[in-house]
XYZ file of C-alpha atoms in Angstrom:
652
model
C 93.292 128.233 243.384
C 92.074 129.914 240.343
C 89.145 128.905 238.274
C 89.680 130.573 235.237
C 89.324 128.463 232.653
C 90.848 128.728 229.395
C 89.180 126.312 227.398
C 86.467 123.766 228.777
C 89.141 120.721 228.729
C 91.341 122.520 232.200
C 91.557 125.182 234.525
C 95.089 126.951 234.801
C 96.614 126.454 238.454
C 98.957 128.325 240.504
C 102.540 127.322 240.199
C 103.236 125.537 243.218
C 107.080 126.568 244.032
C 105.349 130.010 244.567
C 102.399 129.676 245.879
C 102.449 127.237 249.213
C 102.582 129.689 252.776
C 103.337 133.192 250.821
C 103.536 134.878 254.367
C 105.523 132.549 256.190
C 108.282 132.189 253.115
C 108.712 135.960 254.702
C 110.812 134.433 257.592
C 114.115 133.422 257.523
C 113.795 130.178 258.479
C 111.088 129.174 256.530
C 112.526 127.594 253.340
C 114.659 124.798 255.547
C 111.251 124.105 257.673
C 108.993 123.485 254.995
C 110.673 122.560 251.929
C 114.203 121.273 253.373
C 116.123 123.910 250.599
C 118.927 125.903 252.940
C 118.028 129.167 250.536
C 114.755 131.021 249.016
C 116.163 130.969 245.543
C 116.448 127.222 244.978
C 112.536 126.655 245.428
C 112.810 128.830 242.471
C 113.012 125.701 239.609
C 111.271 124.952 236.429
C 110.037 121.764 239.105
C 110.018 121.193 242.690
C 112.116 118.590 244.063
C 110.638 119.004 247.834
C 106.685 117.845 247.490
C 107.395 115.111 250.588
C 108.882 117.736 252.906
C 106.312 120.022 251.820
C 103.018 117.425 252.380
C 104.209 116.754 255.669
C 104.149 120.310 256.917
C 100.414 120.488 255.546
C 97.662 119.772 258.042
C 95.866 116.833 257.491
C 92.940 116.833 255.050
C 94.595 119.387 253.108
C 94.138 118.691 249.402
C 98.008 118.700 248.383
C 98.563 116.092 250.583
C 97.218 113.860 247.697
C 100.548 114.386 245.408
C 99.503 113.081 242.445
C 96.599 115.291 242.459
C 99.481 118.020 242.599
C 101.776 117.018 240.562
C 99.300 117.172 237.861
C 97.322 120.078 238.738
C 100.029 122.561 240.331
C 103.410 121.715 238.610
C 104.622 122.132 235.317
C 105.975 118.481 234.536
C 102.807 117.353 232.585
C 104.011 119.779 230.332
C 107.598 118.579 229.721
C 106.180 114.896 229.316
C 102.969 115.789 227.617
C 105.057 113.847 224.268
C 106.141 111.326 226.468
C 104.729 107.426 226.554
C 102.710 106.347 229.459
C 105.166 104.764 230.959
C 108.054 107.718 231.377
C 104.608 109.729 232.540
C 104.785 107.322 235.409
C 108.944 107.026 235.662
C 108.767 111.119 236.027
C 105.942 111.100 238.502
C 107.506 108.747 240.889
C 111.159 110.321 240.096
C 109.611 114.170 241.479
C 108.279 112.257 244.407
C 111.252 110.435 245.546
C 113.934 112.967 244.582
C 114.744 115.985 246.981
C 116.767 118.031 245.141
C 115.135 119.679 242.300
C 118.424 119.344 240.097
C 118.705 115.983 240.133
C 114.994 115.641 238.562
C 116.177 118.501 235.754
C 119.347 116.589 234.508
C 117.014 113.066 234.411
C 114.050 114.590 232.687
C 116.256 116.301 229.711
C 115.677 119.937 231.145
C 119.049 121.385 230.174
C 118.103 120.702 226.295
C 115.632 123.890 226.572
C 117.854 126.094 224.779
C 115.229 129.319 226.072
C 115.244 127.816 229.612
C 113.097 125.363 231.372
C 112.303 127.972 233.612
C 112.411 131.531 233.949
C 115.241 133.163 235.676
C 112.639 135.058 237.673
C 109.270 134.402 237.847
C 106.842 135.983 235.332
C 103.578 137.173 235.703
C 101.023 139.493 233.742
C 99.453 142.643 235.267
C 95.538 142.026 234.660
C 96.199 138.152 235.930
C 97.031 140.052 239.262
C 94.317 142.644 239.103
C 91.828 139.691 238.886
C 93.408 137.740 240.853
C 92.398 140.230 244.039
C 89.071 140.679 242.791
C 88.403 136.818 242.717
C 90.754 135.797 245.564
C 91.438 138.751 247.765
C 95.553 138.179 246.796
C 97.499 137.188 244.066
C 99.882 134.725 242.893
C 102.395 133.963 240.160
C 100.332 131.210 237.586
C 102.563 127.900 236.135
C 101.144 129.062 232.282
C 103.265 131.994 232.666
C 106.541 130.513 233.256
C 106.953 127.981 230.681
C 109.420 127.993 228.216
C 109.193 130.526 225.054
C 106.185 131.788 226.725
C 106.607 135.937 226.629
C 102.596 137.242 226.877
C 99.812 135.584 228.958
C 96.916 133.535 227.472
C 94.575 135.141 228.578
C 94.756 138.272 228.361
C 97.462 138.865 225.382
C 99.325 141.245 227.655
C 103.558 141.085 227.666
C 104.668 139.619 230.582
C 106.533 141.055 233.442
C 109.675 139.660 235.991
C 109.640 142.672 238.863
C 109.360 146.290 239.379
C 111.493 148.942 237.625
C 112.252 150.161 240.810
C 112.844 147.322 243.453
C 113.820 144.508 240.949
C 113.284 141.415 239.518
C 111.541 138.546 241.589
C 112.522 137.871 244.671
C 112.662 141.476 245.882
C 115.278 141.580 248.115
C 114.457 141.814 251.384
C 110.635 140.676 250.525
C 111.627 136.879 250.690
C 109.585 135.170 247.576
C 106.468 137.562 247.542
C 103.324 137.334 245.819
C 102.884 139.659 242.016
C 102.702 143.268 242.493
C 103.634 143.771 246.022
C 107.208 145.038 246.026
C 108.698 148.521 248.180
C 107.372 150.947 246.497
C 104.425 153.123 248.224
C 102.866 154.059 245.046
C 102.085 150.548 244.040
C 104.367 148.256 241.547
C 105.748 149.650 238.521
C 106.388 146.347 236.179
C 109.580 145.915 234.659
C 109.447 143.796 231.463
C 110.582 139.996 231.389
C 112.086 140.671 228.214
C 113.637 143.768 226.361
C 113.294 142.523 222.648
C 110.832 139.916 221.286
C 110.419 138.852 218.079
C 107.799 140.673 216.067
C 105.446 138.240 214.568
C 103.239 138.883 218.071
C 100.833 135.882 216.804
C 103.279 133.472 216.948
C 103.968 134.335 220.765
C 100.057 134.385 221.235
C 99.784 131.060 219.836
C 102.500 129.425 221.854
C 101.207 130.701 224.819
C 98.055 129.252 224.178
C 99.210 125.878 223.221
C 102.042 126.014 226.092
C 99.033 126.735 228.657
C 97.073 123.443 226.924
C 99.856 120.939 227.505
C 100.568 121.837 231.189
C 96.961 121.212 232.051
C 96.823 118.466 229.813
C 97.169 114.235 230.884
C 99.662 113.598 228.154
C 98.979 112.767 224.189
C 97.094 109.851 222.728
C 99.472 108.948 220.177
C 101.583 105.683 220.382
C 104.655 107.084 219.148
C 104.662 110.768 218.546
C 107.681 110.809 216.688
C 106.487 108.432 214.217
C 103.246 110.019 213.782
C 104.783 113.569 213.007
C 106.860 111.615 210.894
C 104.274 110.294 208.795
C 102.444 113.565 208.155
C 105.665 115.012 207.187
C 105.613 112.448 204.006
C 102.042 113.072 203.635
C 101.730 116.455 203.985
C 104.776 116.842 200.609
C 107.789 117.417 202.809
C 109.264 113.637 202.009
C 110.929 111.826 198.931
C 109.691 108.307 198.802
C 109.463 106.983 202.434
C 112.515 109.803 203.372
C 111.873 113.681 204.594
C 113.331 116.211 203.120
C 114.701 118.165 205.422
C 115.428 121.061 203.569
C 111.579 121.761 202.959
C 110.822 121.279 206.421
C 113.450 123.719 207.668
C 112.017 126.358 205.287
C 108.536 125.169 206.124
C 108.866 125.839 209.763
C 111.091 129.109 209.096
C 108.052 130.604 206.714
C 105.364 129.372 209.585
C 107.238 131.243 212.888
C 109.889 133.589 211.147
C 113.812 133.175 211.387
C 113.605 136.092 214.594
C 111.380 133.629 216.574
C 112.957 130.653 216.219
C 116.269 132.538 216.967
C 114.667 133.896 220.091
C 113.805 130.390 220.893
C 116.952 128.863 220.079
C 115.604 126.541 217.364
C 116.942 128.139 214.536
C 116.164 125.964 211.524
C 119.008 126.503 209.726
C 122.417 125.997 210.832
C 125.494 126.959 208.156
C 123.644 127.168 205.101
C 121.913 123.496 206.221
C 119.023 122.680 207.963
C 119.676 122.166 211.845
C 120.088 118.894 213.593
C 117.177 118.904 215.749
C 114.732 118.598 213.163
C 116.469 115.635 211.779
C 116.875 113.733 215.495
C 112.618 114.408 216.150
C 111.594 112.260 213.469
C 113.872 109.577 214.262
C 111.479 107.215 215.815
C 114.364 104.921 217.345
C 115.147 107.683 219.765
C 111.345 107.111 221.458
C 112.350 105.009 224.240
C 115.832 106.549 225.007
C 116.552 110.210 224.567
C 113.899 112.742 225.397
C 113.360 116.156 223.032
C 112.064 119.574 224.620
C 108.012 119.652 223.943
C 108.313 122.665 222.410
C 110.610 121.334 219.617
C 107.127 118.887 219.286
C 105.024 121.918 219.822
C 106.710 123.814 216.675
C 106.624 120.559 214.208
C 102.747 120.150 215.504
C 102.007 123.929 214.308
C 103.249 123.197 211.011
C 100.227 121.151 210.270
C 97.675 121.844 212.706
C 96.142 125.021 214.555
C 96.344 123.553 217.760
C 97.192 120.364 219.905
C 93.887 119.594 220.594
C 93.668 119.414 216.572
C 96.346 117.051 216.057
C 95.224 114.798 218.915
C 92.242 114.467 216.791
C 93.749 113.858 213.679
C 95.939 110.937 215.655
C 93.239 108.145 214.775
C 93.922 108.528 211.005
C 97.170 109.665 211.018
C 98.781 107.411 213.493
C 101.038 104.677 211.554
C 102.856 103.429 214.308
C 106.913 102.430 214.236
C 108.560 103.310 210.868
C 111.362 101.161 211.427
C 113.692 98.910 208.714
C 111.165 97.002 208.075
C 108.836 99.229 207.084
C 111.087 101.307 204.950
C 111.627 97.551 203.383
C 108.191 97.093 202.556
C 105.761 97.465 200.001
C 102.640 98.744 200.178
C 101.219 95.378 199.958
C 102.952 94.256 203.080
C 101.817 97.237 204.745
C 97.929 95.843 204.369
C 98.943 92.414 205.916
C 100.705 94.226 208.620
C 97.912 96.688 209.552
C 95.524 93.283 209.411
C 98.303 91.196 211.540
C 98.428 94.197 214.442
C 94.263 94.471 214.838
C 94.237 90.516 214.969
C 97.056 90.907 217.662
C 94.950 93.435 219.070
C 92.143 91.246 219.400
C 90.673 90.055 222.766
C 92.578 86.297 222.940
C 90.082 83.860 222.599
C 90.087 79.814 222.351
C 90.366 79.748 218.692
C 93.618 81.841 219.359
C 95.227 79.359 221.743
C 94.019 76.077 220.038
C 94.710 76.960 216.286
C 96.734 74.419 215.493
C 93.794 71.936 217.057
C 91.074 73.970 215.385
C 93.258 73.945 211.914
C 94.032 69.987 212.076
C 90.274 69.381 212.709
C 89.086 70.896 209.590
C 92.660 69.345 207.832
C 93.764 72.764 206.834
C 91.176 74.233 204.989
C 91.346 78.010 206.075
C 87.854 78.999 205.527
C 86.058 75.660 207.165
C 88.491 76.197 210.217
C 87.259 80.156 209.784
C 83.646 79.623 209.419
C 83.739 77.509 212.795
C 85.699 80.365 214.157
C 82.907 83.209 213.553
C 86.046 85.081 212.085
C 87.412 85.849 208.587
C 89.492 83.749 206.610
C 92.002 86.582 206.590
C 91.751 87.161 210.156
C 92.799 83.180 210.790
C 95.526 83.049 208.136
C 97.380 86.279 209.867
C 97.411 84.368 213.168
C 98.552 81.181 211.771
C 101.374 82.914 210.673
C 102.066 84.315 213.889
C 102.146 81.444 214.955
C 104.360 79.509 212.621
C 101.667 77.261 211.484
C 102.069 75.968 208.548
C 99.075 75.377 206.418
C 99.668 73.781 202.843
C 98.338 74.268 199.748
C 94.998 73.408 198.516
C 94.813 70.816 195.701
C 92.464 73.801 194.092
C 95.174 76.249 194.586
C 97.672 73.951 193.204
C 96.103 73.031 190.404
C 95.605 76.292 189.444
C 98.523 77.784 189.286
C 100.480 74.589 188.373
C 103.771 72.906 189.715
C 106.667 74.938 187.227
C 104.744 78.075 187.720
C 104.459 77.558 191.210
C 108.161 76.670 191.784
C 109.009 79.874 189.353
C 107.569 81.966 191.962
C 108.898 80.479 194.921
C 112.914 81.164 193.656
C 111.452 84.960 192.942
C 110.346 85.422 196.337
C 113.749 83.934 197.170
C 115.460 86.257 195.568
C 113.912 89.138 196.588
C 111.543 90.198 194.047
C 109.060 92.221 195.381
C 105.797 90.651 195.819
C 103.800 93.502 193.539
C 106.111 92.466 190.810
C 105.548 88.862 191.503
C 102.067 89.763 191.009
C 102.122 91.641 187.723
C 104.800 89.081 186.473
C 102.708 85.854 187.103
C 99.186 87.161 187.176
C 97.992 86.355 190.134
C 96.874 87.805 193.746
C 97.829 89.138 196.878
C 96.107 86.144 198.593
C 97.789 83.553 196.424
C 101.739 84.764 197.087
C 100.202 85.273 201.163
C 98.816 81.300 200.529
C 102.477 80.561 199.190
C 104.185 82.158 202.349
C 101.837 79.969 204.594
C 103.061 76.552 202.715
C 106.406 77.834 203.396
C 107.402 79.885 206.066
C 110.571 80.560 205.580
C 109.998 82.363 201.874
C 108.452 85.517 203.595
C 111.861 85.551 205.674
C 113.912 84.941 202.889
C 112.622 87.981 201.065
C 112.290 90.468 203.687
C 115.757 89.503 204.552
C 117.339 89.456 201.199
C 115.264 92.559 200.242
C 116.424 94.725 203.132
C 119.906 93.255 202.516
C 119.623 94.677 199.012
C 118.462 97.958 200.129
C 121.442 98.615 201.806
C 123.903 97.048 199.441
C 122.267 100.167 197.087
C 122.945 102.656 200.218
C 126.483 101.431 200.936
C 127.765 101.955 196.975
C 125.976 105.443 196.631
C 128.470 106.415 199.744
C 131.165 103.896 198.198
C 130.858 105.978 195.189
C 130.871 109.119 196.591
C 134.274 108.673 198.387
C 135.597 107.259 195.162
C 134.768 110.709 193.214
C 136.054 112.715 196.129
C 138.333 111.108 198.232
C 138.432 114.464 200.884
C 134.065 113.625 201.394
C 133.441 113.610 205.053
C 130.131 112.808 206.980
C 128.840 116.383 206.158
C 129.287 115.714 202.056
C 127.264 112.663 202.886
C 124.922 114.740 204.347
C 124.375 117.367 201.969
C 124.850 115.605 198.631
C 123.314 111.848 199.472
C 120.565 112.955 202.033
C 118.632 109.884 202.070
C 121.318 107.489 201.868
C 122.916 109.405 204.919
C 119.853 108.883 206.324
C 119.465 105.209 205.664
C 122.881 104.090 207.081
C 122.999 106.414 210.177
C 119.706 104.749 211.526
C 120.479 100.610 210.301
C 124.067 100.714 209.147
C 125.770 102.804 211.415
C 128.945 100.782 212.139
C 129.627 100.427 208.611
C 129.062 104.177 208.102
C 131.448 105.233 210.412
C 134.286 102.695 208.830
C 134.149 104.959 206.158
C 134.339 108.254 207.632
C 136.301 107.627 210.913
C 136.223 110.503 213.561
C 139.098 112.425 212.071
C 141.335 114.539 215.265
C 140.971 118.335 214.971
C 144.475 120.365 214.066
C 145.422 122.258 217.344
C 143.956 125.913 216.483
C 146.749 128.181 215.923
C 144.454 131.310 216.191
C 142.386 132.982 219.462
C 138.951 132.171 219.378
C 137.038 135.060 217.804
C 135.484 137.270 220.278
C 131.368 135.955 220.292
C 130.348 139.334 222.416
C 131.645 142.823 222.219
C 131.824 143.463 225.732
C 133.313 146.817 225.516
C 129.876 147.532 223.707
C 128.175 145.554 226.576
C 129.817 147.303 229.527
C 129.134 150.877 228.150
C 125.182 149.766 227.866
C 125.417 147.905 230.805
C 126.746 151.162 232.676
C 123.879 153.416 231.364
C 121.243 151.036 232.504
C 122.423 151.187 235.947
C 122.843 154.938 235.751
C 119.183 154.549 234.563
C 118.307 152.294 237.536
C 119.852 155.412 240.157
C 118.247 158.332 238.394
C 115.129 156.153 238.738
C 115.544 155.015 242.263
C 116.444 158.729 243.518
C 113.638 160.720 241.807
C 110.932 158.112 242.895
C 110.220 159.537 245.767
C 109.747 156.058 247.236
C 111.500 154.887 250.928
C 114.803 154.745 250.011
C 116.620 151.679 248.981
C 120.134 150.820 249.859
C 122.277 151.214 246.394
C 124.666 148.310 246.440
C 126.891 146.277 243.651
C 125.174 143.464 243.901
C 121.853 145.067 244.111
C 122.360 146.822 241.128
C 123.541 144.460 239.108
C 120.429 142.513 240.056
C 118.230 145.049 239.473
C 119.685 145.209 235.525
C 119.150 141.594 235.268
C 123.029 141.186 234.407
C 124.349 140.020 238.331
C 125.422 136.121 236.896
C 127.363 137.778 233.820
C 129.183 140.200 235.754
C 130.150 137.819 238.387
C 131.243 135.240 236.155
C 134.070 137.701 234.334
C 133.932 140.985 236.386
C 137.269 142.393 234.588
C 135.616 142.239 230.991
C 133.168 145.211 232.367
C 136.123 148.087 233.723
C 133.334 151.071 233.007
C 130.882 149.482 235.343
C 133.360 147.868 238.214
C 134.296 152.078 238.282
C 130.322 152.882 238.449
C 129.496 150.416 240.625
C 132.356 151.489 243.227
C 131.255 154.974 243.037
C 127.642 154.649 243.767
C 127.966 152.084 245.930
C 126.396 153.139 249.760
C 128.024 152.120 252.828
C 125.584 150.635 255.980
C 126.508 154.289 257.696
C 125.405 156.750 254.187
C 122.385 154.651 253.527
C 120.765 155.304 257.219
C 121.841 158.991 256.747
C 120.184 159.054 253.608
C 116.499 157.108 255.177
C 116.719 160.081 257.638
C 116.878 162.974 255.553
C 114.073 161.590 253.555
C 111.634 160.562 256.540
C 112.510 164.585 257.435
C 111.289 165.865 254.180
C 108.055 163.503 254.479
C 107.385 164.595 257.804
C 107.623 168.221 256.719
C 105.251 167.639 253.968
C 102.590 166.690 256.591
C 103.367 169.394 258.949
C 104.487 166.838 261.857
C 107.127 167.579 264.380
C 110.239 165.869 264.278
C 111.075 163.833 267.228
C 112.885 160.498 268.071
C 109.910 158.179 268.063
C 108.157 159.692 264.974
C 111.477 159.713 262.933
C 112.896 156.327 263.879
C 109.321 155.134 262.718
C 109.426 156.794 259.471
C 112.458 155.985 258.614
C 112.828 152.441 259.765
C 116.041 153.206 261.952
C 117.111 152.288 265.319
C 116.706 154.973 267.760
C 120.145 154.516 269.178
C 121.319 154.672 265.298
C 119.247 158.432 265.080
C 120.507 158.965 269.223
C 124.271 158.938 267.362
C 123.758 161.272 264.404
C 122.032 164.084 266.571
C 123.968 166.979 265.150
C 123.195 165.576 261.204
C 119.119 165.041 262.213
C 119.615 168.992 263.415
C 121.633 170.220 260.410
C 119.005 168.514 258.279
C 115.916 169.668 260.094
C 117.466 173.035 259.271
C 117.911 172.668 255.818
C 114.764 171.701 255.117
C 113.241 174.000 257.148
C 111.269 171.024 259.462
C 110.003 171.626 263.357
C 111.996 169.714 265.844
C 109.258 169.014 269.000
C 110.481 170.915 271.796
C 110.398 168.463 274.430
C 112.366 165.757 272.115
C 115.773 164.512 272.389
C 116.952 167.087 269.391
C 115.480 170.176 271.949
C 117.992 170.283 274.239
C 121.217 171.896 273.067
């Protein structure tokens, strides 16, 4: 494996659908033996579906035998769930291990939403990775870093990544079954051929993603509760909110000024969709989705870069960013609340001890009186007053605190908690303190209910008539005038008032469309460049010099990185179906061909032509060269070669 290391928290590790038996892949067989796939190109996935078949071809003691230990160190999945709770870490473990089919773990783990890919359509790898890679190893392999998605240039060594030679093709070769980096059919060594022919040109940007990209797949997964919620909150801190709402127009240009419009294009995250900022950075912050939809990581990855150099910065910064769930309730609340509910999680938090589980014992000893009860509890009178209210205790009111605040004031303030008044105006109003209305709540329970309940209740009474309003002023307003012109309100009743929200704006049918569908590509464009790159490919094949390779359709079409396309509408591209069927080289041409170029070799070296030297050369059959005596004579002649006297071509 390689030891490289890119920072001192992991070492990069081979990707494991490539690296496992590199020889014996060679034979036919091979894949169905060892990984149970019927073809080479499906152990080609973003993850393999076949570790069980493959552990029990391994002889024992060998290390991937342990597959956790490989899942983690030799597969990309800790990157996809690097944002992902503990506990879909685990479900996505034990899902690779049982599953055989590498599909079926794709569709579950929310691959398909990688608008660049999940996984390259050939493998990538970088030329100096395989230069050192011989000097360290003695042979090469194709690393995991480099075939993540958005990742174009390698970590380490800044360098544009490549798919296959400009000669033989992209990854596999064909007729090299899944080969190791830079060995391909060319005898004066590999010439790369690009991954991709246009990248965006803010070159840092790639850097950095690569860097960060290489981090997560060699990373155990983040610290943060609830990643969502946390990028969430440093949105409203960091001035992209309004109140306890994002704005999502500042964030779209935010993240558009930070990568550039031709990078997130490239990526397929463009951050602005018809004049209004695009849907996925609205769904990322929505902290309800946590536990049921997953989002690429490198939708995270981008929102984490807007506020931080690196992951291993913001997983720093969790501790005193981290805020937890920003549900209904704590849109609902004040910031007073949000002190007694920071206090009421750390006393949840706390190790349960016997004061916990006999406080109504502990309380009715000390007949209610919070800070006797505390002081035999070694805790704070706080600390004991949270967890009586967690536990529905009820503890009344001191004659002291009764006294002071006297029977019609204390009544006054009861019906304004009932209302709904929020408790920092019940302060101000009445003079008093956040521990008195808190003392209140514990004499009776059911106020704090009351005016959470009623509160929230009139937060979205103010929510529904803004939208009530708005379809009174303009009766055509659908969901996207809501959108645009009531943002947080939209936002408000999509998340807790969703039924109601679609009452109003009910999924309207779409008129049958009268007109074609406008044409998306101009293929005529596409098949004239599409025929020059192949002509490209042929000029480049025949003046190589190389062993001649058979020039087929589908070969070609491969080799310009356009073979799915072309199958998938083969009458939109007329200029290249007549190319292809005029270069194309029958079994009988292409073994003609292989001959006259082992003749010119041979003549270059002085060597005698014979039917043993050429059918080595040229990697033919000697009853093949046996049937095309007179050509091998004709073509001696022409290029002016020495047949052996006592050979086969000798006797006339």
């Amino acid at each position: 494996m390689c030891q490289n290391s890119h920072s001192s928290l992991y070492r990069p590790r081979a990707n494991l659908f490539i690296l496992y038996f590199a020889d014996a892949l060679n034979a036919r067989d091979c894949p169905t033996n060892i990984t149970g796939q019927k073809h080479k190109t499906t152990v080609l996935a973003a993850l393999p579906g076949y570790l069980q078949n493959l552990s029990l071809a391994l002889p024992a003691g060998h290390p991937w035998i342990n597959l956790g230990d490989t899942i983690q160190n030799h597969t990309s999945l800790p990157y996809f769930t690097y944002f992902d709770t503990p506990e879909q870490r685990d479900s996505a473990v034990k899902l690779l291990l049982q599953n055989a089919h590498c599909r079926e773990v794709s569709l579950a783990l929310g691959l398909t939403q990688y608008r660049c890919g999940a996984v390259s359509k050939h493998p990538r790898f970088c030329l100096a990775c395989i230069q050192e890679d011989e000097r360290t190893h003695g042979f090469t392999y194709f690393h995991r870093e480099h075939q993540l998605p958005g990742v174009a240039v390698c970590w380490k060594h800044d360098e544009i990544l490549s798919h296959g030679c400009s000669i033989c093709g992209t990854y596999p070769i064909r007729g090299r079954g899944l080969s190791m980096p830079g060995q391909c059919n060319c005898y004066s060594g590999l010439s790369p051929l690009p991954a991709f022919e246009k990248l965006p040109t803010n070159h840092d940007v790639l850097k950095w993603l690569a860097d960060e990209s290489a981090y997560l797949v060699s990373a155990v997964g983040t610290t943060a509760a609830s990643p969502r919620a946390t990028l969430r909150q440093l949105v409203l801190t960091n001035g992209f909110g309004k109140g306890s709402l994002p704005v999502y127009s500042k964030i779209a240009t935010a993240i558009e000024q930070k990568y550039g419009a031709d990078t997130l294009q490239w990526l397929g995250t463009p951050a602005w969709s018809s004049g209004r900022p695009n849907a996925w950075i609205r769904r990322l912050l929505h902290d309800n989705l946590t536990n049921t939809k997953r989002s690429p990581s490198i939708l995270f990855l981008l929102f984490v870069g807007l506020f931080f150099d690196s992951i291993m910065d913001f997983e720093t910064a969790i501790p005193i960013n981290q805020s937890g769930s920003l549900s209904l309730t704590k849109d609902a609340m004040t910031a007073q609340d949000s002190v007694l509910i920071d206090c009421h999680v750390n006393a949840e938090n706390t190790a349960a001890s016997e004061w916990i589980i006999d406080l109504q014992k502990l309380l009715a000893k000390h007949s209610f009186r919070l800070s006797a009860a505390a002081a035999d509890a070694g805790i704070s009178t706080f600390a004991l007053a949270v967890q009586a209210r967690n536990q529905n205790i009820r503890v009344p009111l001191s004659k002291q605190t009764f006294a002071k605040l006297g029977e019609n004031k204390l009544e006054k303030i009861r019906n304004d908690l009932r209302k709904g008044i929020p408790k920092k105006t019940v302060q101000i109003n009445y003079g008093i303190s956040e521990w008195s209305i808190f003392l209140i709540e514990l004499d009776m329970l059911e106020i704090a209910k009351i005016n959470r309940s009623v509160r929230a209740s009139s937060i979205r009474d103010k929510h529904r008539q803004k939208i009530i309003d708005l379809i009174k002023s303009n009766p055509n307003a659908s969901r996207v005038t809501a959108f645009v012109e009531l943002p947080g309100a939209y936002d408000y009743v999509l998340q807790h008032d969703r039924d109601w929200f679609h009452q109003q704006f009910p999924l309207r049918r779409k008129p049958p469309q009268k007109a074609k569908r406008p044409i998306r590509v101009d293929r005529t464009k596409l098949d004239k460049a599409l025929t020059i790159k192949i002509q490209h490919l042929i000029t480049m094949i025949e003046s190589s010099g190389s062993k001649p390779v058979r020039i087929t359709k589908c070969g070609m079409l491969k080799r310009a990185g356009f073979y799915s396309k072309y199958v998938a509408n083969p009458d939109a591209y007329p200029e290249t179906t007549s190319l292809l069927e005029k270069i194309s080289e029958s079994q009988y041409n292409f073994i003609n061909r292989k001959i006259t170029w082992a003749i010119q070799e041979m003549m270059k070296y002085g060597q005698t032509i014979s039917i043993n030297t050429l059918r080595r050369k040229a990697s033919v059959q000697a009853s093949k060269i046996r049937e095309r005596r007179e050509f091998v004579i004709k073509a001696v002649q022409e290029c002016g070669a020495i047949i052996n006297m006592q050979s086969f071509f000798a006797n006339v």
